[in-house]
Short mmCIF file of C-alpha atoms and ligand atoms in Angstrom, two decimals:
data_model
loop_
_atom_site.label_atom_id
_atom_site.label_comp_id
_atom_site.label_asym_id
_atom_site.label_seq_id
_atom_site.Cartn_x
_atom_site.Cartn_y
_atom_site.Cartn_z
CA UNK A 218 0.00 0.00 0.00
CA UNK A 219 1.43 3.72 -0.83
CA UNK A 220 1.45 6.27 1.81
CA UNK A 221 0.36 9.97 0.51
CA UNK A 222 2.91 12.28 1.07
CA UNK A 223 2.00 15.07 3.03
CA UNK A 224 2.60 18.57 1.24
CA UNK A 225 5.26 19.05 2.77
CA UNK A 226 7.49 15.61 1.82
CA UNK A 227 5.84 16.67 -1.39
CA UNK A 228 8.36 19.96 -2.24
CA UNK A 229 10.81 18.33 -0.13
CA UNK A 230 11.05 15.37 -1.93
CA UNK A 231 12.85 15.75 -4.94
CA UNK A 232 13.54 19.38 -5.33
CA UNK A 233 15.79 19.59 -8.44
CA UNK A 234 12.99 18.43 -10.06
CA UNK A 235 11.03 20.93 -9.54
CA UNK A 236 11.66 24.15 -11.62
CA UNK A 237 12.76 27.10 -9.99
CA UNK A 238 11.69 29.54 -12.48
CA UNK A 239 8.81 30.22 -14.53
CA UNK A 240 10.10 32.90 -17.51
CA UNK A 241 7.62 35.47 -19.07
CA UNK A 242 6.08 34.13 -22.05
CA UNK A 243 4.68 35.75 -25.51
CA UNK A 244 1.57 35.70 -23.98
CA UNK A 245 1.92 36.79 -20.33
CA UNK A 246 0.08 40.39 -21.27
CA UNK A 247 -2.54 39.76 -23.32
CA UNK A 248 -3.32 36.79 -20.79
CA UNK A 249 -3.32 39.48 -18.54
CA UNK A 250 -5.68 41.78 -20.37
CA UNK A 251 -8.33 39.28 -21.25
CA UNK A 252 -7.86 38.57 -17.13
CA UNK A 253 -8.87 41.98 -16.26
CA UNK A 254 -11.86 42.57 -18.82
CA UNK A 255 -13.34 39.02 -17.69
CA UNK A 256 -12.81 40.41 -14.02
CA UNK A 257 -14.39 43.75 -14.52
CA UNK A 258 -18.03 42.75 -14.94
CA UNK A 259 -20.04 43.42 -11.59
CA UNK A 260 -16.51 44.59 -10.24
CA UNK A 261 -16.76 47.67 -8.13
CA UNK A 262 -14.15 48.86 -9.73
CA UNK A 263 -15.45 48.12 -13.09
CA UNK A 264 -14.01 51.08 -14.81
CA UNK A 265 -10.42 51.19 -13.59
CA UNK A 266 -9.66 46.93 -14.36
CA UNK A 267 -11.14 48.11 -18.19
CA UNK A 268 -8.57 50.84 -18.64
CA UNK A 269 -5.91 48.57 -17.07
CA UNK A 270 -6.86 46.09 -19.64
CA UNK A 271 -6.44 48.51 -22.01
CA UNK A 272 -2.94 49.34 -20.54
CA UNK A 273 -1.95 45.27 -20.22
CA UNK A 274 -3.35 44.79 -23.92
CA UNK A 275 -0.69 48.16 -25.34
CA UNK A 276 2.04 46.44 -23.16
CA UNK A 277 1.49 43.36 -25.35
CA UNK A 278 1.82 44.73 -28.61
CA UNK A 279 4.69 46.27 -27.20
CA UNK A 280 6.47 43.21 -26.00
CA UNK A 281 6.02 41.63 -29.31
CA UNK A 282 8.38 43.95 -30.87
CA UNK A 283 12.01 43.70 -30.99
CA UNK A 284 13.98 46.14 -29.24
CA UNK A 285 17.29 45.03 -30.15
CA UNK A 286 18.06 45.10 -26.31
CA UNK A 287 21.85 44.93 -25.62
CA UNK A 288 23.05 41.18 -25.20
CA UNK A 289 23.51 40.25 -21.48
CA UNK A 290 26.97 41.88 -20.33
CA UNK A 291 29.08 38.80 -19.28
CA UNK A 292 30.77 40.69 -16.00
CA UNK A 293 27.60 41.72 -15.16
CA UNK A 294 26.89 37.84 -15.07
CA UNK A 295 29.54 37.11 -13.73
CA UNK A 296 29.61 39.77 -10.45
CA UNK A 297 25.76 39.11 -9.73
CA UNK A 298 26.60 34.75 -9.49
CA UNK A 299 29.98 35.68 -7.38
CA UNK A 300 27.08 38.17 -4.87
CA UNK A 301 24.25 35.92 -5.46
CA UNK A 302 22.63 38.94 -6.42
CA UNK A 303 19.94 39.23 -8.85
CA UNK A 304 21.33 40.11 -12.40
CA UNK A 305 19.26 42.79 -13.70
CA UNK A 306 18.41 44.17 -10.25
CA UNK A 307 15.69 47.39 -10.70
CA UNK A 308 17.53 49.51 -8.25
CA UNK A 309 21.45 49.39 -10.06
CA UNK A 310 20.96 48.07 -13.92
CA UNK A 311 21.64 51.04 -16.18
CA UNK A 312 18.64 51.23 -18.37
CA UNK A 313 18.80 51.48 -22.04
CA UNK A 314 16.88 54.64 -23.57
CA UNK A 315 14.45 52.06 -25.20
CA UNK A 316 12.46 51.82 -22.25
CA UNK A 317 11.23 55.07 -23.45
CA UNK A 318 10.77 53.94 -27.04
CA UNK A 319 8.56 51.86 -25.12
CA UNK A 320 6.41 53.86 -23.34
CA UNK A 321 5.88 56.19 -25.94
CA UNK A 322 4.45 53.11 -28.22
CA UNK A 323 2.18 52.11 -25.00
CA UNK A 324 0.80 55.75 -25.03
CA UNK A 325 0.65 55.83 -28.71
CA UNK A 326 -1.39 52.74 -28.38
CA UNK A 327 -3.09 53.95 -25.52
CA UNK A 328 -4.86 57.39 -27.28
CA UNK A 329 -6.12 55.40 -30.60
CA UNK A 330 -8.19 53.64 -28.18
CA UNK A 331 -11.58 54.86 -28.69
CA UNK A 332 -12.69 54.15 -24.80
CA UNK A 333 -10.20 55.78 -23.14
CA UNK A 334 -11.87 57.72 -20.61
CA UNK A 335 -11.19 61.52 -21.35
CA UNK A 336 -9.42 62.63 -18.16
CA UNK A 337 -7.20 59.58 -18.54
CA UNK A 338 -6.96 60.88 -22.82
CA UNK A 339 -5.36 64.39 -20.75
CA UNK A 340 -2.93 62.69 -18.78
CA UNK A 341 -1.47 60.26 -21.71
CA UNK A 342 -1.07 63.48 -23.81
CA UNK A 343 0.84 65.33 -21.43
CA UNK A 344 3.26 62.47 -20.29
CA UNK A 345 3.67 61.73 -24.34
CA UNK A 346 4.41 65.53 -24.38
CA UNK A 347 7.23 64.97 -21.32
CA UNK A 348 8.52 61.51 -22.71
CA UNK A 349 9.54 63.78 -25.95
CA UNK A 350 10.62 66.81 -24.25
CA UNK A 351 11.42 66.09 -20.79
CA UNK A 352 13.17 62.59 -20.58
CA UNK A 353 15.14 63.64 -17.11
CA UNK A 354 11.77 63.67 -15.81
CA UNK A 355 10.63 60.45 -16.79
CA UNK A 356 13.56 58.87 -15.87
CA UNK A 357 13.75 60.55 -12.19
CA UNK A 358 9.82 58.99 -12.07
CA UNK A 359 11.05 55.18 -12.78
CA UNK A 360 13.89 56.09 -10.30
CA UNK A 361 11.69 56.70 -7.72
CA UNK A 362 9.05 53.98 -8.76
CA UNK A 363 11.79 51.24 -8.83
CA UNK A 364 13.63 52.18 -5.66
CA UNK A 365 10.15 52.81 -3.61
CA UNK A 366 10.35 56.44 -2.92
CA UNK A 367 6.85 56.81 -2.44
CA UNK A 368 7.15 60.81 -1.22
CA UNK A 369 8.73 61.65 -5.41
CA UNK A 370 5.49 59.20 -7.10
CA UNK A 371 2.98 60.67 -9.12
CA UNK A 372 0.25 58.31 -8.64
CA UNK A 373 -1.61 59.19 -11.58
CA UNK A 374 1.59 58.50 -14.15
CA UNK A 375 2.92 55.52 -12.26
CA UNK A 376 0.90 52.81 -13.66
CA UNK A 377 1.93 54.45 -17.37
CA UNK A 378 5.58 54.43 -16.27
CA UNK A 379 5.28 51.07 -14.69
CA UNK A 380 4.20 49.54 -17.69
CA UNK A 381 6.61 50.15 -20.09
CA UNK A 382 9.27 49.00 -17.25
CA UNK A 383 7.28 45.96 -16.98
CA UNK A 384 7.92 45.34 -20.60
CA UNK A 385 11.36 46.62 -20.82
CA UNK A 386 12.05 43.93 -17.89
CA UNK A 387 9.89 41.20 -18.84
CA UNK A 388 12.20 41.40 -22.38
CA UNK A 389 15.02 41.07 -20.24
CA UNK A 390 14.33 38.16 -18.22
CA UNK A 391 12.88 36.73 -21.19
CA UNK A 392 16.03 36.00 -22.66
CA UNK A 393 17.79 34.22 -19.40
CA UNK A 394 18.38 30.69 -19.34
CA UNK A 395 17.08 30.09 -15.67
CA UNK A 396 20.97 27.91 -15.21
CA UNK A 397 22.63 31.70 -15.73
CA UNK A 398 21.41 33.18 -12.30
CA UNK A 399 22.73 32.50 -8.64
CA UNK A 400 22.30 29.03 -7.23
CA UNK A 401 20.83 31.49 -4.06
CA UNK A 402 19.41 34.93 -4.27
CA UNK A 403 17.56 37.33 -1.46
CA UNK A 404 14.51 35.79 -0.03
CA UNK A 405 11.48 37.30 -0.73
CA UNK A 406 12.63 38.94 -3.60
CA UNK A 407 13.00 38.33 -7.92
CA UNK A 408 16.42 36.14 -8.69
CA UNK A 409 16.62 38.18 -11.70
CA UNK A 410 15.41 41.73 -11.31
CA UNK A 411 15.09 42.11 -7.41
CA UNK A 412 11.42 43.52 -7.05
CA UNK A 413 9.38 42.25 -4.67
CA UNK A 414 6.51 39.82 -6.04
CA UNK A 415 2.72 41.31 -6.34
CA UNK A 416 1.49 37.93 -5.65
CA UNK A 417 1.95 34.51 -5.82
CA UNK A 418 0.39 31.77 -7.55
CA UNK A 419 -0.01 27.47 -6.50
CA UNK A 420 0.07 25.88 -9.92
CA UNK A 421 -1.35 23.06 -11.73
CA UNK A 422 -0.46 20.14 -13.57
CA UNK A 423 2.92 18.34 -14.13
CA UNK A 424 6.01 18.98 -11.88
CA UNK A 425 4.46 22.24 -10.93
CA UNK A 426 1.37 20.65 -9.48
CA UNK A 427 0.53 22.30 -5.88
CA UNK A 428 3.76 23.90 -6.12
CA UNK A 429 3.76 27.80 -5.05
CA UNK A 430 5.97 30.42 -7.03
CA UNK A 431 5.87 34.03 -6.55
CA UNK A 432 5.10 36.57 -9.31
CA UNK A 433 7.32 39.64 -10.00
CA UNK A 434 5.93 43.01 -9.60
CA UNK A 435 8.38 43.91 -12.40
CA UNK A 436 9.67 41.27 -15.03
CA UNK A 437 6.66 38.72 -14.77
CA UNK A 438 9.41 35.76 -13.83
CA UNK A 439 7.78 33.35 -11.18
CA UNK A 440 10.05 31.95 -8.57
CA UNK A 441 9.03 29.05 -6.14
CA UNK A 442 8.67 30.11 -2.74
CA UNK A 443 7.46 26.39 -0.18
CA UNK A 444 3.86 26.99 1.09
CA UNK A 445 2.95 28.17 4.71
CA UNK A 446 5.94 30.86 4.79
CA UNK A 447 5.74 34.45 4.69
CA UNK A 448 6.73 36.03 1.32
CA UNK A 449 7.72 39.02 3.18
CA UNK A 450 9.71 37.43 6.03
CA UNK A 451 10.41 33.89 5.40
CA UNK A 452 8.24 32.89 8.52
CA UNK A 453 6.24 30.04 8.69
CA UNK A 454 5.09 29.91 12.12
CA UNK A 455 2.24 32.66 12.19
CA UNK A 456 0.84 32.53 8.98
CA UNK A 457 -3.02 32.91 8.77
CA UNK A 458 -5.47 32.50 6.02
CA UNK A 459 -8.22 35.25 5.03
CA UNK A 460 -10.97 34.72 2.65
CA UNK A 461 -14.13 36.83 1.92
CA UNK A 462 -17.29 35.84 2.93
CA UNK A 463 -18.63 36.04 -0.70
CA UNK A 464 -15.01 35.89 -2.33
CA UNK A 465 -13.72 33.72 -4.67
CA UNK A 466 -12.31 30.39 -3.08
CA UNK A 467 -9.25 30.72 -5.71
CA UNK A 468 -8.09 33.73 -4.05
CA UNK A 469 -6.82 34.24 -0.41
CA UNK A 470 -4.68 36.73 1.50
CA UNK A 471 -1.61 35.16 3.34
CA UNK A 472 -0.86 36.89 6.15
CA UNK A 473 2.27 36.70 8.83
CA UNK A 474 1.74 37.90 12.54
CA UNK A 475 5.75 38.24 12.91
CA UNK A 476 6.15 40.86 10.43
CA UNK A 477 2.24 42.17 9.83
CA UNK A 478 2.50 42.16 6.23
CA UNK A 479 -0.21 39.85 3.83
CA UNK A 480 0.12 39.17 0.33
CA UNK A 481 -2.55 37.30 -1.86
CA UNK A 482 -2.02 33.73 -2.94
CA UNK A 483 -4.13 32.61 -5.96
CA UNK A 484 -5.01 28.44 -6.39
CA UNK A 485 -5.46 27.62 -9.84
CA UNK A 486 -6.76 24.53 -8.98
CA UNK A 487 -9.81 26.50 -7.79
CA UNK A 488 -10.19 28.77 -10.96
CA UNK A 489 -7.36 27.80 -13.63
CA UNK A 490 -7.73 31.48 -15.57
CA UNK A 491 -6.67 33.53 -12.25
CA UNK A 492 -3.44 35.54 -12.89
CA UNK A 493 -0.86 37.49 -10.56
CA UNK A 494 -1.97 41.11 -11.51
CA UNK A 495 -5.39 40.83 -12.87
CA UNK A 496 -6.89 39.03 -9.47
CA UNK A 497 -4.78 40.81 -7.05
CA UNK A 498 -6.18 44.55 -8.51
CA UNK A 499 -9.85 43.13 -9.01
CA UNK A 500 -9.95 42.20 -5.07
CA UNK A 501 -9.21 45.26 -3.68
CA UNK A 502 -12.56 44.48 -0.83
CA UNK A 503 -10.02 41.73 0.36
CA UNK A 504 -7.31 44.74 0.84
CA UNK A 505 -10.05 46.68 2.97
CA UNK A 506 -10.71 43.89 5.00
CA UNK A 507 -7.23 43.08 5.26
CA UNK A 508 -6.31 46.80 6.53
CA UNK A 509 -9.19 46.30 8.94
CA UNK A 510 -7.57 43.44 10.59
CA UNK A 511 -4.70 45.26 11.37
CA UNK A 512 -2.27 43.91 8.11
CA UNK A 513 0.04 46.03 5.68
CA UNK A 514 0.29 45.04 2.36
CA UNK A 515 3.80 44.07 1.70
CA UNK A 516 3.91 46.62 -1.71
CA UNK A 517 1.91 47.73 -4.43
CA UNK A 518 0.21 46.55 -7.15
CA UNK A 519 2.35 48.27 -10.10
CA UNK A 520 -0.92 49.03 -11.61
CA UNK A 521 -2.09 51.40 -8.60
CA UNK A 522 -0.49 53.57 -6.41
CA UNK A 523 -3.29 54.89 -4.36
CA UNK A 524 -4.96 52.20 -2.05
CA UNK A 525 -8.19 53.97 -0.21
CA UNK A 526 -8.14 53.75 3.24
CA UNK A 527 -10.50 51.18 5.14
CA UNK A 528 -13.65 52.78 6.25
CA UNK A 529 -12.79 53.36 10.20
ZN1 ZN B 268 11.69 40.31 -11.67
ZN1 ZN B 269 6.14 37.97 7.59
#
């Protein structure tokens, strides 16, 4: 007779065999849009996952193109797997200028689109206006969007800005063969770029089956983190599970008593479509009650940069 293995044994088990990294794919931002328009009906915010669709759909066309990004530096390689340091790390890589390139073809993209609310029509306009004529500014914006200085974000250009980073990143980390990065890298953090995940995700099917990997906030790469442990603080012993009353079962909010922090965990075995960004932004009530309880989440959605206070 065979013994099930509890799911622990499970990860433990055999763990070269299971991957470490999930790369961004061809598809990772139209999945995304089509995520966010199915998640907008009956949402209350309806109107802001549409125009985020809209934003995830221009970021797509835009990661189909070739950039002719620079070929990875080999003493850049070679420092970050002597540090164990992620190798395109947000904070330190020197970005090429085609990050701009683009943004400006996500705003182009953005202002053909006939349902782009007219207040949001303004604000594209004027940040095309400042990606021509202004670069220093746009490039002090990512600064402070990539190294968290909250006090020097404008909230209402940061998802724009953050998108065409996303891209310029998810390009990146596209190309890496998962054997070129450190055998060990931060915890809590992405082994190649360094940002901090916006969720994370227990998969389905094959060696990934039940297996949890974080998503990052940045390049899209998935890394495994084992279940029942804080992605903020690596603990495992005061971890608590929140759910909303009339939620879906396939999302839950993870949250750690040692360091306060939650983060949402999605189960696709519950609802096989859900997806890192798209689920995380379209629960926000789960962020309310979260806040209510007394929790911080552990950092923003790069998609939104406001979160509403809970109703005291
Ligand atoms: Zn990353
Ligand atoms: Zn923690």
């Amino acid at each position: 007779m065979q013994r099930i293995l509890t799911r622990g044994e499970i990860e433990t088990l055999d763990r070269t065999s299971i991957p470490r990294l999930i790369l961004p794919k061809s598809d990772t931002f139209s999945t995304r849009a089509q995520r966010l328009r199915d998640l907008a009906t009956d949402n209350p915010v309806q109107d802001y996952l549409l125009l985020i669709a809209l934003l995830a759909e221009a970021q797509h066309q835009a990661f189909e193109q070739d950039w002719s990004l620079p070929p990875i530096n080999e003493l850049e390689l070679a420092q970050a797997q002597a540090h164990g340091m992620p190798l395109f790390s947000a904070s330190t890589h020197p970005r090429d200028d085609a990050w701009r390139a683009m943004l400006a073809a996500i705003l182009e993209q953005l202002l053909q689109q006939e349902d782009l609310p007219a207040a949001v029509h303004d604000k594209v306009t004027q940040l095309t206006a400042d990606t021509k004529t202004s670069p220093g500014l746009v490039e002090q914006q990512a600064d402070a969007l990539l190294t968290q200085k909250l006090e020097d974000i404008d909230p209402a250009r940061a998802p724009f800005i953050m998108a065409a980073l996303q891209v310029y990143w998810a390009q990146l980390t596209a190309r890496l063969d998962s054997k070129q990065l450190p055998a060990s890298t931060p915890f809590g953090l992405c082994p190649c770029c360094g940002s901090q995940p916006v969720s994370s995700t227990v998969q389905l099917g094959g060696p990934k089956e039940q297996i949890r990997y974080a998503t990052c906030s940045l390049c899209a790469a998935q890394w495994h983190i084992v279940r029942v442990t804080c992605t903020h603080c690596e603990d495992t012993k005061t971890i608590a599970y929140h759910t909303l009353d009339e939620g879906s079962p396939a999302i839950k909010a993870e949250s750690c008593d040692h360091c306060q922090h939650y983060r949402k965990i999605l189960y696709l075995d519950k609802d096989q479509f859900a997806e890192a960004f798209a689920d995380d932004l379209a629960s926000l009530p789960l962020d309310i009650l979260m806040g209510e309880a007394q929790f911080f989440r552990a950092n923003n959605n790069p998609y939104l940069w406001q979160i509403a206070e809970p109703a005291s």
